[in-house]
Amino acid sequence: MILNKETARTTAELLLQIKAIKLDAQEPFTWASGWKSPIYCDNRIVLSYPPIRNHIREQFARQIEELYGKPDVIAAVATGAIGIGMLVAEILSLPFIYVRPEAKSHGRKNQIEGNLSEGQTVVVIEDLISTGNSSLNAVKALKEAKANVKGMLAIFTYGFKTADENFEKEGIELHTLSDYDFLLETAQRTNYINATEAGILREWRQDPANWKK
């Protein structure tokens, strides 16, 4: 869910400017899943641009306080969201933890890194939502540690129906700074793509697993 439309447009434009999001309807990217896609998103690039990472952390902080007040802890999903999650925790003067995809096989065998006490309220930061499976895996680990997960905020979502269904099934509230619809609107408005390319990108999102150039 988008909380602020102006933030969504600004965030989309910034991500395009620094090529954190790349659009190429003619030469599709190949995802780790094997999907062919006219879009590729790597929001970790945000960390290399101080003004933009400051925009992201400030918008996250503002929306967290508006939605939830001040939680006890900020958590990030490893590894993509660790950097921005830590910046959000810093600006809110809150403790920070992060959640691995699975527990380590050595040492203390932690899945959750950092100090978390039973019953503490947690807001989870994520960089990108695709199907939502890895994000919700982190939420599951936090719940198993008996944390009170208030919700999740992410920089960007592709807006897949399966992600919406997964979050609804788990009862987790998701807000994002921007999303696929605002991205396409912004990309067309700034002449990053033309109407034909926008059509291809919309078609891809309808069935990304089976889309072909």
XYZ file of C-alpha atoms in Angstrom:
213
model
C 0.000 0.000 0.000
C 1.229 3.487 -0.899
C 0.894 5.985 1.939
C 1.985 9.118 0.063
C 1.607 9.518 -3.706
C 4.131 12.349 -4.000
C 6.719 10.267 -2.155
C 5.956 7.384 -4.522
C 6.598 9.537 -7.601
C 9.754 11.123 -6.183
C 11.164 7.775 -5.060
C 10.505 6.203 -8.458
C 12.237 9.088 -10.222
C 15.282 8.878 -7.938
C 15.607 5.108 -8.404
C 15.512 5.564 -12.173
C 18.073 8.385 -12.051
C 20.703 6.266 -10.300
C 19.746 3.130 -12.273
C 18.735 1.234 -9.151
C 15.827 0.261 -11.394
C 16.598 -0.498 -15.017
C 13.934 -0.892 -17.691
C 14.709 -2.563 -21.002
C 11.829 -4.011 -22.985
C 14.109 -4.884 -25.940
C 16.877 -6.787 -24.118
C 15.253 -8.501 -21.115
C 17.121 -9.371 -17.940
C 17.281 -12.907 -16.520
C 16.366 -13.221 -12.843
C 17.864 -15.818 -10.497
C 14.554 -17.668 -10.768
C 15.093 -17.991 -14.535
C 12.312 -15.508 -15.345
C 12.882 -13.220 -18.326
C 12.062 -9.676 -17.326
C 12.098 -6.187 -18.889
C 12.845 -4.738 -15.432
C 15.637 -5.245 -12.919
C 15.784 -3.675 -9.482
C 18.801 -3.422 -7.166
C 18.010 -0.940 -4.411
C 21.328 -1.515 -2.643
C 22.714 1.059 -5.073
C 20.825 3.675 -3.041
C 23.500 3.421 -0.342
C 26.116 4.872 -2.712
C 24.193 8.159 -3.099
C 23.974 10.097 0.210
C 21.163 12.530 -0.789
C 19.005 9.678 -2.078
C 19.652 7.322 0.825
C 18.790 10.221 3.139
C 15.511 10.705 1.279
C 14.723 6.993 1.647
C 15.554 6.808 5.357
C 13.640 10.012 6.150
C 10.534 8.809 4.309
C 10.737 5.452 6.065
C 11.104 7.148 9.453
C 8.200 9.515 8.776
C 5.892 6.727 7.652
C 6.840 4.415 10.534
C 5.978 7.109 13.067
C 2.738 7.938 11.248
C 1.651 4.304 11.063
C 2.986 2.803 14.280
C 4.406 5.493 16.524
C 7.801 4.335 17.737
C 8.386 0.576 17.794
C 10.897 -0.965 20.177
C 13.148 -2.290 17.420
C 13.816 -1.838 13.696
C 14.548 -5.093 11.870
C 15.936 -5.518 8.355
C 15.771 -8.453 5.985
C 19.276 -9.657 5.076
C 21.115 -8.812 3.066
C 19.641 -6.155 0.804
C 17.887 -4.127 3.490
C 20.573 -4.150 6.185
C 22.180 -0.855 5.190
C 19.012 1.197 4.828
C 17.434 -0.493 7.862
C 20.350 0.566 10.029
C 20.029 4.153 8.774
C 16.318 4.148 9.654
C 17.070 2.831 13.146
C 19.714 5.537 13.551
C 17.431 8.425 12.602
C 14.734 7.085 14.971
C 17.288 6.381 17.740
C 16.089 2.781 17.976
C 17.840 -0.579 18.384
C 18.570 -2.445 15.161
C 18.577 -6.139 14.273
C 18.609 -8.099 11.045
C 17.204 -11.456 10.000
C 19.080 -14.000 7.895
C 17.288 -16.281 5.396
C 18.142 -19.167 7.731
C 20.101 -19.804 10.901
C 23.873 -20.034 10.610
C 25.295 -23.555 10.718
C 28.178 -22.506 12.965
C 28.964 -20.302 15.966
C 25.838 -19.263 17.853
C 23.668 -20.482 14.968
C 21.621 -17.293 14.951
C 19.025 -16.409 12.380
C 18.280 -13.100 14.083
C 21.381 -10.973 14.645
C 21.186 -8.419 17.432
C 19.338 -8.136 20.711
C 15.596 -8.900 20.644
C 13.481 -9.513 23.720
C 10.202 -11.399 23.867
C 7.181 -9.163 23.322
C 9.058 -6.219 21.788
C 7.320 -4.375 18.950
C 9.166 -4.572 15.641
C 8.821 -2.869 12.258
C 10.578 -4.685 9.426
C 12.446 -2.877 6.633
C 12.855 -4.492 3.208
C 14.427 -3.158 0.031
C 12.299 -4.962 -2.565
C 9.135 -7.069 -2.670
C 8.670 -9.608 -5.453
C 6.666 -12.668 -4.325
C 7.164 -11.733 -0.671
C 8.388 -15.190 0.322
C 11.836 -14.179 1.625
C 10.380 -11.138 3.389
C 7.736 -13.202 5.141
C 10.356 -15.802 6.069
C 12.017 -13.067 8.140
C 8.687 -12.196 9.733
C 8.185 -15.853 10.623
C 11.568 -15.936 12.389
C 10.680 -12.815 14.370
C 7.326 -14.257 15.404
C 8.989 -17.494 16.468
C 11.212 -15.335 18.684
C 7.930 -13.994 20.157
C 8.336 -10.485 18.787
C 5.261 -8.371 18.058
C 5.635 -7.566 14.339
C 3.658 -4.394 13.625
C 4.237 -4.309 9.856
C 6.740 -4.086 7.022
C 7.915 -1.157 4.911
C 9.810 -1.604 1.635
C 11.353 0.755 -0.888
C 9.660 -0.817 -3.914
C 7.258 -3.588 -4.919
C 6.506 -5.133 -8.291
C 2.902 -5.417 -7.167
C 2.496 -9.108 -7.969
C -0.873 -10.533 -6.992
C 0.852 -13.494 -5.346
C 2.725 -11.104 -3.017
C -0.523 -9.418 -1.974
C -2.031 -12.824 -1.274
C 1.007 -13.976 0.715
C 1.019 -10.906 2.962
C -2.746 -11.087 3.472
C -2.515 -14.778 4.364
C 0.123 -14.044 7.010
C -1.755 -11.016 8.335
C 1.189 -8.673 7.762
C 0.609 -5.060 6.769
C 2.880 -3.928 3.914
C 3.576 -0.331 2.898
C 6.043 0.698 0.181
C 7.564 4.043 -0.710
C 6.885 3.383 -4.401
C 5.522 0.648 -6.643
C 5.346 -0.617 -10.215
C 2.433 1.580 -11.273
C 4.091 4.777 -10.048
C 7.339 3.637 -11.656
C 5.751 3.273 -15.104
C 3.897 6.562 -14.735
C 7.138 8.338 -13.791
C 9.208 6.585 -16.471
C 6.770 7.710 -19.182
C 6.468 11.244 -17.826
C 10.245 11.675 -17.829
C 10.617 10.023 -21.278
C 12.630 7.143 -19.841
C 10.304 4.824 -21.801
C 7.716 5.356 -24.521
C 4.094 4.190 -24.628
C 4.945 0.967 -26.477
C 7.573 0.017 -23.914
C 5.163 0.844 -21.091
C 2.674 -1.548 -22.667
C 5.267 -4.334 -22.739
C 6.125 -3.705 -19.093
C 2.450 -3.864 -18.094
C 2.010 -7.077 -20.075
C 5.007 -8.659 -18.319
C 3.567 -8.013 -14.876
C 0.382 -9.904 -15.725
C 2.265 -13.217 -16.044
C 5.991 -12.736 -15.356
C 6.781 -16.451 -15.066
C 5.649 -17.130 -18.642
C 6.422 -13.817 -20.330
C 8.513 -13.856 -23.489
C 10.055 -10.991 -25.412
